[in-house]
PDB file of C-alpha atoms in Angstrom:
ATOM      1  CA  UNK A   1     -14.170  40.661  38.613  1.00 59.00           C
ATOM      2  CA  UNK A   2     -16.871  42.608  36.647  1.00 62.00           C
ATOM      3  CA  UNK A   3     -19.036  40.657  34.138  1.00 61.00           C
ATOM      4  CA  UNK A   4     -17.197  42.686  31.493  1.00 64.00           C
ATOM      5  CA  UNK A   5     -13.794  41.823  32.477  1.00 64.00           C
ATOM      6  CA  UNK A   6     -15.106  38.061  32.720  1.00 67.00           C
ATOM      7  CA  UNK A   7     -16.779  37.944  29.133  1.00 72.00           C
ATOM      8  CA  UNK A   8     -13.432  38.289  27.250  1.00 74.00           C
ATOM      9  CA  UNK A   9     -11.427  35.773  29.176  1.00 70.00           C
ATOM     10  CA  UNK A  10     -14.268  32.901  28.947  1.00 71.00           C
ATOM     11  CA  UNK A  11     -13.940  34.055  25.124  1.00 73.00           C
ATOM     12  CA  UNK A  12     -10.786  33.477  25.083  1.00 73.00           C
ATOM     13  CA  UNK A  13     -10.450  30.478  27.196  1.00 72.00           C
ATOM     14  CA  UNK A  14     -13.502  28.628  25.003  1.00 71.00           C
ATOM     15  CA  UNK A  15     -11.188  29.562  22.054  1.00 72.00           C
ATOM     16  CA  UNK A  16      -8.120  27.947  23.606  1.00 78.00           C
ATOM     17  CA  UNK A  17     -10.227  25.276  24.330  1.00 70.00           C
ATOM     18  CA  UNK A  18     -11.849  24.508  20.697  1.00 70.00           C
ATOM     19  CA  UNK A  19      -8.413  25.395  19.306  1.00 66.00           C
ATOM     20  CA  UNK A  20      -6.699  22.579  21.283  1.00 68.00           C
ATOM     21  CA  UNK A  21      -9.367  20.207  20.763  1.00 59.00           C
ATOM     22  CA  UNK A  22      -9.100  20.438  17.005  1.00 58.00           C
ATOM     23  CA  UNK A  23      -5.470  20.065  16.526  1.00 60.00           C
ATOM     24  CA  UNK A  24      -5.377  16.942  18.990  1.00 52.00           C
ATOM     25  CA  UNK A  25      -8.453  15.537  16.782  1.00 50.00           C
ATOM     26  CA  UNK A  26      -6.761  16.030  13.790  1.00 47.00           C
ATOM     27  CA  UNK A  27      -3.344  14.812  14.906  1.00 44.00           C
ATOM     28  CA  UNK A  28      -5.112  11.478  16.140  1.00 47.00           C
ATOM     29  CA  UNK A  29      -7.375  11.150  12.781  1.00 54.00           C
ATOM     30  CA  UNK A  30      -5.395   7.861  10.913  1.00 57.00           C
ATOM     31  CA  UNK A  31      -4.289   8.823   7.455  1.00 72.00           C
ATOM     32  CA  UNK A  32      -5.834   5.636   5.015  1.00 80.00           C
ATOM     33  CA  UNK A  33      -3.846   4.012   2.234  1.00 82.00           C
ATOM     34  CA  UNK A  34      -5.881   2.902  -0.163  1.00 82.00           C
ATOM     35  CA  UNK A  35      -4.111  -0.309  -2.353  1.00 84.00           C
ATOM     36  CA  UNK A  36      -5.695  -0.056  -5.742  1.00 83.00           C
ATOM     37  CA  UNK A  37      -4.345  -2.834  -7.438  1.00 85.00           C
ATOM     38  CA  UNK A  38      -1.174  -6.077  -7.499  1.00 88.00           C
ATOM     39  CA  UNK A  39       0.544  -6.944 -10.255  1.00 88.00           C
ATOM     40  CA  UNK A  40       3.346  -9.233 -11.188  1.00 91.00           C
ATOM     41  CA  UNK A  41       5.401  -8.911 -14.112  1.00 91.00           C
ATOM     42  CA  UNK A  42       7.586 -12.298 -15.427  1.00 91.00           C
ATOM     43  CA  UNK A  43      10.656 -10.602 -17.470  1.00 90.00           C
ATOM     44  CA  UNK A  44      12.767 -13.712 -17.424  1.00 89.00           C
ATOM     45  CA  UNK A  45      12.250 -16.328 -20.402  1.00 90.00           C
ATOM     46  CA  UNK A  46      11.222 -19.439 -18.145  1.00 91.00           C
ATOM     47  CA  UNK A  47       7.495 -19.522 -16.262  1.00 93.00           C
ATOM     48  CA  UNK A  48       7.754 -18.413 -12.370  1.00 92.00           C
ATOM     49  CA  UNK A  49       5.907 -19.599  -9.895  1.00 94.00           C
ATOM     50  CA  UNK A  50       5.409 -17.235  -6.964  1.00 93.00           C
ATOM     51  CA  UNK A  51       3.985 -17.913  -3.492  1.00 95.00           C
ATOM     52  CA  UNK A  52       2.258 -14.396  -2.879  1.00 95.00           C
ATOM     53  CA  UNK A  53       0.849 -13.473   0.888  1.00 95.00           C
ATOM     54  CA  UNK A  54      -1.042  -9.849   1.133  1.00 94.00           C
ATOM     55  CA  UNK A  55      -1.637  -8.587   4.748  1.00 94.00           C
ATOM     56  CA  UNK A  56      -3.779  -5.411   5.267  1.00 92.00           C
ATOM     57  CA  UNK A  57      -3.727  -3.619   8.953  1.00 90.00           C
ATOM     58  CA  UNK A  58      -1.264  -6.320  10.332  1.00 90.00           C
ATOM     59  CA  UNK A  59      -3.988  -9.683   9.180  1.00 93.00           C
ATOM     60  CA  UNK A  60      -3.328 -11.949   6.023  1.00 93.00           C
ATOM     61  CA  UNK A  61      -5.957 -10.645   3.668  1.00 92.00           C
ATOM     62  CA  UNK A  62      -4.767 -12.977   0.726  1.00 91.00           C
ATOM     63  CA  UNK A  63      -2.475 -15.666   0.213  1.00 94.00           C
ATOM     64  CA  UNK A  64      -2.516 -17.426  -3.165  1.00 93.00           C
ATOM     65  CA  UNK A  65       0.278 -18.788  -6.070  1.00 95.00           C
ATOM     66  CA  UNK A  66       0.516 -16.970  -9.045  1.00 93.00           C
ATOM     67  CA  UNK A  67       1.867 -18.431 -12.017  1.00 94.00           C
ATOM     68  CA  UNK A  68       3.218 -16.087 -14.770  1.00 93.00           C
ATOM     69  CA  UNK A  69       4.155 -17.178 -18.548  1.00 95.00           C
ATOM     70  CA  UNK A  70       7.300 -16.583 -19.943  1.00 92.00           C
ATOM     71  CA  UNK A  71       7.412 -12.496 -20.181  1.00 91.00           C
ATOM     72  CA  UNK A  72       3.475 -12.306 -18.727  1.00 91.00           C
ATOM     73  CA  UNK A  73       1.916 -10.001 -16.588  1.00 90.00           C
ATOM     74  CA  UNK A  74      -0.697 -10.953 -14.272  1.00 90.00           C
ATOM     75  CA  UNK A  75      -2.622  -9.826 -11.327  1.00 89.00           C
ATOM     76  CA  UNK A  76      -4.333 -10.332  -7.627  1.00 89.00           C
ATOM     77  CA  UNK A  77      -8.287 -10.551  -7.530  1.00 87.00           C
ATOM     78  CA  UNK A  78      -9.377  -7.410  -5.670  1.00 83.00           C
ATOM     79  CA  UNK A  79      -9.970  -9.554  -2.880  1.00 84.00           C
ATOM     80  CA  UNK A  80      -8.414  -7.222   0.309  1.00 83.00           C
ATOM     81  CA  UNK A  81      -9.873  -4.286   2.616  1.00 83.00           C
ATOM     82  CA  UNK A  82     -10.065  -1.201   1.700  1.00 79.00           C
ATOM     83  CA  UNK A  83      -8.744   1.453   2.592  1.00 83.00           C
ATOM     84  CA  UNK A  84      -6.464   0.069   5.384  1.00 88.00           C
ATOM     85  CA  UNK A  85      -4.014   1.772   7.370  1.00 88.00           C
ATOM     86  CA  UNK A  86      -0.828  -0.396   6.291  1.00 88.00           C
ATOM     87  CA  UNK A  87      -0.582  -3.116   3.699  1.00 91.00           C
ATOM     88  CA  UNK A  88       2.162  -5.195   3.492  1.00 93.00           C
ATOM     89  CA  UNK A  89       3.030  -7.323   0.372  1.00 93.00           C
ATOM     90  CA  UNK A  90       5.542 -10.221   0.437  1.00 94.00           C
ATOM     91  CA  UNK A  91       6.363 -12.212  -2.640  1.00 93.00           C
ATOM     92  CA  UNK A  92       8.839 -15.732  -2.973  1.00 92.00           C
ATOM     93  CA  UNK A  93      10.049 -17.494  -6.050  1.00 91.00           C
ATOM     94  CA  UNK A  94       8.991 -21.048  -5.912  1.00 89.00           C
ATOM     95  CA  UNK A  95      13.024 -22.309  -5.581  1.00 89.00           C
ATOM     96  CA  UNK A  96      14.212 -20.357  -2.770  1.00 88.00           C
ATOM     97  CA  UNK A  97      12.765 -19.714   0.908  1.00 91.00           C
ATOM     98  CA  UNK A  98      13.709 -16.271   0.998  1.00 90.00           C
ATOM     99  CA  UNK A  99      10.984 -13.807   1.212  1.00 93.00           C
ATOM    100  CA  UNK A 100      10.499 -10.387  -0.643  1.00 90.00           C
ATOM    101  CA  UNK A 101       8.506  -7.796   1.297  1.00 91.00           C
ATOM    102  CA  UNK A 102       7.470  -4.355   0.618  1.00 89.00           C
ATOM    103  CA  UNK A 103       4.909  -1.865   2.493  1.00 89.00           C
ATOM    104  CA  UNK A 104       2.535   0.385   1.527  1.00 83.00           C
ATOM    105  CA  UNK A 105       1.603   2.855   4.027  1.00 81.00           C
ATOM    106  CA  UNK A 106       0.280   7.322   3.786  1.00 75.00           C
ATOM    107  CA  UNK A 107      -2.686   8.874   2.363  1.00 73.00           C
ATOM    108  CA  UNK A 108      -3.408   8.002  -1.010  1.00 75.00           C
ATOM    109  CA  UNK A 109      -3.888   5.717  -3.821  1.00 79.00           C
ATOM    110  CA  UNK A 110      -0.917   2.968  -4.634  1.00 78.00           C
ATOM    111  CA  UNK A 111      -0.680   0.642  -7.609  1.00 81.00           C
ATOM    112  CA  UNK A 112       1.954  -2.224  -7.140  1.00 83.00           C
ATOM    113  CA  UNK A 113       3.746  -3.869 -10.021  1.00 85.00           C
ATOM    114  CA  UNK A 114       6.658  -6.551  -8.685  1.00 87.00           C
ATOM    115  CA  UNK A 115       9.011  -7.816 -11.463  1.00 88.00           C
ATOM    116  CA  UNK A 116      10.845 -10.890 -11.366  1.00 88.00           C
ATOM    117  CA  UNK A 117      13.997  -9.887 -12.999  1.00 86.00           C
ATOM    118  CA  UNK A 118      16.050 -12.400 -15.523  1.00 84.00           C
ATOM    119  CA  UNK A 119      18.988 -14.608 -13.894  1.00 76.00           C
ATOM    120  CA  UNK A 120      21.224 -12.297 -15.357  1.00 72.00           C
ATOM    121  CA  UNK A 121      20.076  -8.949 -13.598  1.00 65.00           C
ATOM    122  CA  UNK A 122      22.717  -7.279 -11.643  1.00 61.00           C
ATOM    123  CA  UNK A 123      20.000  -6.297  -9.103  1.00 68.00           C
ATOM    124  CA  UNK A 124      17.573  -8.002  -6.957  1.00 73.00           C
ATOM    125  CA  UNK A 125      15.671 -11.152  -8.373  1.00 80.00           C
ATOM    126  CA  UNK A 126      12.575  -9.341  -7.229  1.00 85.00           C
ATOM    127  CA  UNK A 127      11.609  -5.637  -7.829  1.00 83.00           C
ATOM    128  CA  UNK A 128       9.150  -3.426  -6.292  1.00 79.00           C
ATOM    129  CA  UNK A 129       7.810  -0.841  -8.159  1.00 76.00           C
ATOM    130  CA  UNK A 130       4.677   1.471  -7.157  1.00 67.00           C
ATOM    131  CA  UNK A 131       3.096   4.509  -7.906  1.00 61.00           C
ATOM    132  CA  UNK A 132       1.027   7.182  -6.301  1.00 55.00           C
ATOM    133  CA  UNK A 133      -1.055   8.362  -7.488  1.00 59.00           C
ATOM    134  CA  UNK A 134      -2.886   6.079  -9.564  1.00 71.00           C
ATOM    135  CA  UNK A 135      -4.378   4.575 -11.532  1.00 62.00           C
ATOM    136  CA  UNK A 136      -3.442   6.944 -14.550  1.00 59.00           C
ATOM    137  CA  UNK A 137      -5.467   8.089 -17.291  1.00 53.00           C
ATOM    138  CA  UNK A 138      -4.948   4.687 -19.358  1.00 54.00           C
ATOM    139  CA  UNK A 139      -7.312   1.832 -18.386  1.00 49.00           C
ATOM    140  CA  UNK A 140      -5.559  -0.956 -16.438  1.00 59.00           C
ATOM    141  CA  UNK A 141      -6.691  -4.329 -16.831  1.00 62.00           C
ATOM    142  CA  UNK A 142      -6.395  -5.357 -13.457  1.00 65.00           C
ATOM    143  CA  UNK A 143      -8.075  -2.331 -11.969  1.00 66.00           C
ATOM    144  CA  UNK A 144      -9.955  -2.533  -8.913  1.00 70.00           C
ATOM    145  CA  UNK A 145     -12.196   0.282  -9.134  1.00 61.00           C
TER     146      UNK A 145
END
C-alpha cells in the first residue's frame, strides 16, 4: 500500500476513532438534578406535624419534623448536596405510618412544594407538586440560592 493510499484511511480511521470516543463519553457523562428548594404547605384547618426524611444519591441527607400552622407554609434549611444525581423526598403525617415518597431525578432545576390536603379532599392526604424550571422571577422565601 502506497503512503498515499495509507494517509486517507488512518484519516479516516482516527476519525472513527474520535467520533466513537465522543459519543460513548457523552452517553456515560451523568445528567445532575439540582433540588433548589422544600416546601410544605398545611391547607387543612388543624396544625400537622410531619416526619420529613430527604435522601440525595441513595444517603439520608436530612431528616427533621416540621410543624406547620393551621393554613402555613414552611420550608427545609438548605441543608442537602448539590447537585446530586437523584433525590428522593418522603413525607408522613404524624397519625399514620404510611409513608409519602416522591423523586426528583434529570437535568435541571426542581422546586418542591408538598400539600397536606384537608380531611375532606377526594384525593391523596399528601400532594406533590414541583416545578422545573425554577425558581421563577418572584423571590421565594425559602430560596436556596
Amino acid at each position: 500500500m502506497t503512503e498515499t493510499h495509507r494517509r486517507p484511511l488512518l484519516k479516516a480511521f482516527a476519525a472513527i476513532g474520535l467520533g466513537t470516543a465522543s459519543i460513548v463519553g457523552w452517553l456515560s457523562w451523568p445528567l445532575h438534578t439540582d433540588l433548589h428548594s422544600v416546601a410544605f404547605e398545611n391547607w387543612r384547618s388543624e396544625p400537622v406535624e410531619l416526619d420529613v426524611e430527604l435522601a440525595a444519591n441513595g444517603a439520608t441527607a436530612s431528616r427533621s419534623t416540621v410543624e406547620l400552622k393551621p393554613e402555613g407554609r414552611a420550608a427545609l434549611p438548605c441543608a442537602w448536596p448539590r447537585p446530586a444525581l437523584s433525590y428522593r423526598l418522603a413525607v408522613r403525617l404524624s397519625w399514620t405510618d404510611e409513608w409519602h415518597t416522591v423523586r426528583f431525578r434529570g437535568e435541571g432545576t426542581h422546586c418542591s412544594v408538598t400539600k397536606i390536603r384537608p380531611d375532606d379532599a377526594v384525593s391523596e392526604p399528601v400532594d406533590f407538586e414541583y416545578t422545573t424550571p425554577c425558581p421563577s422571577t418572584r423571590p421565594e422565601p425559602e430560596s436556596c440560592r
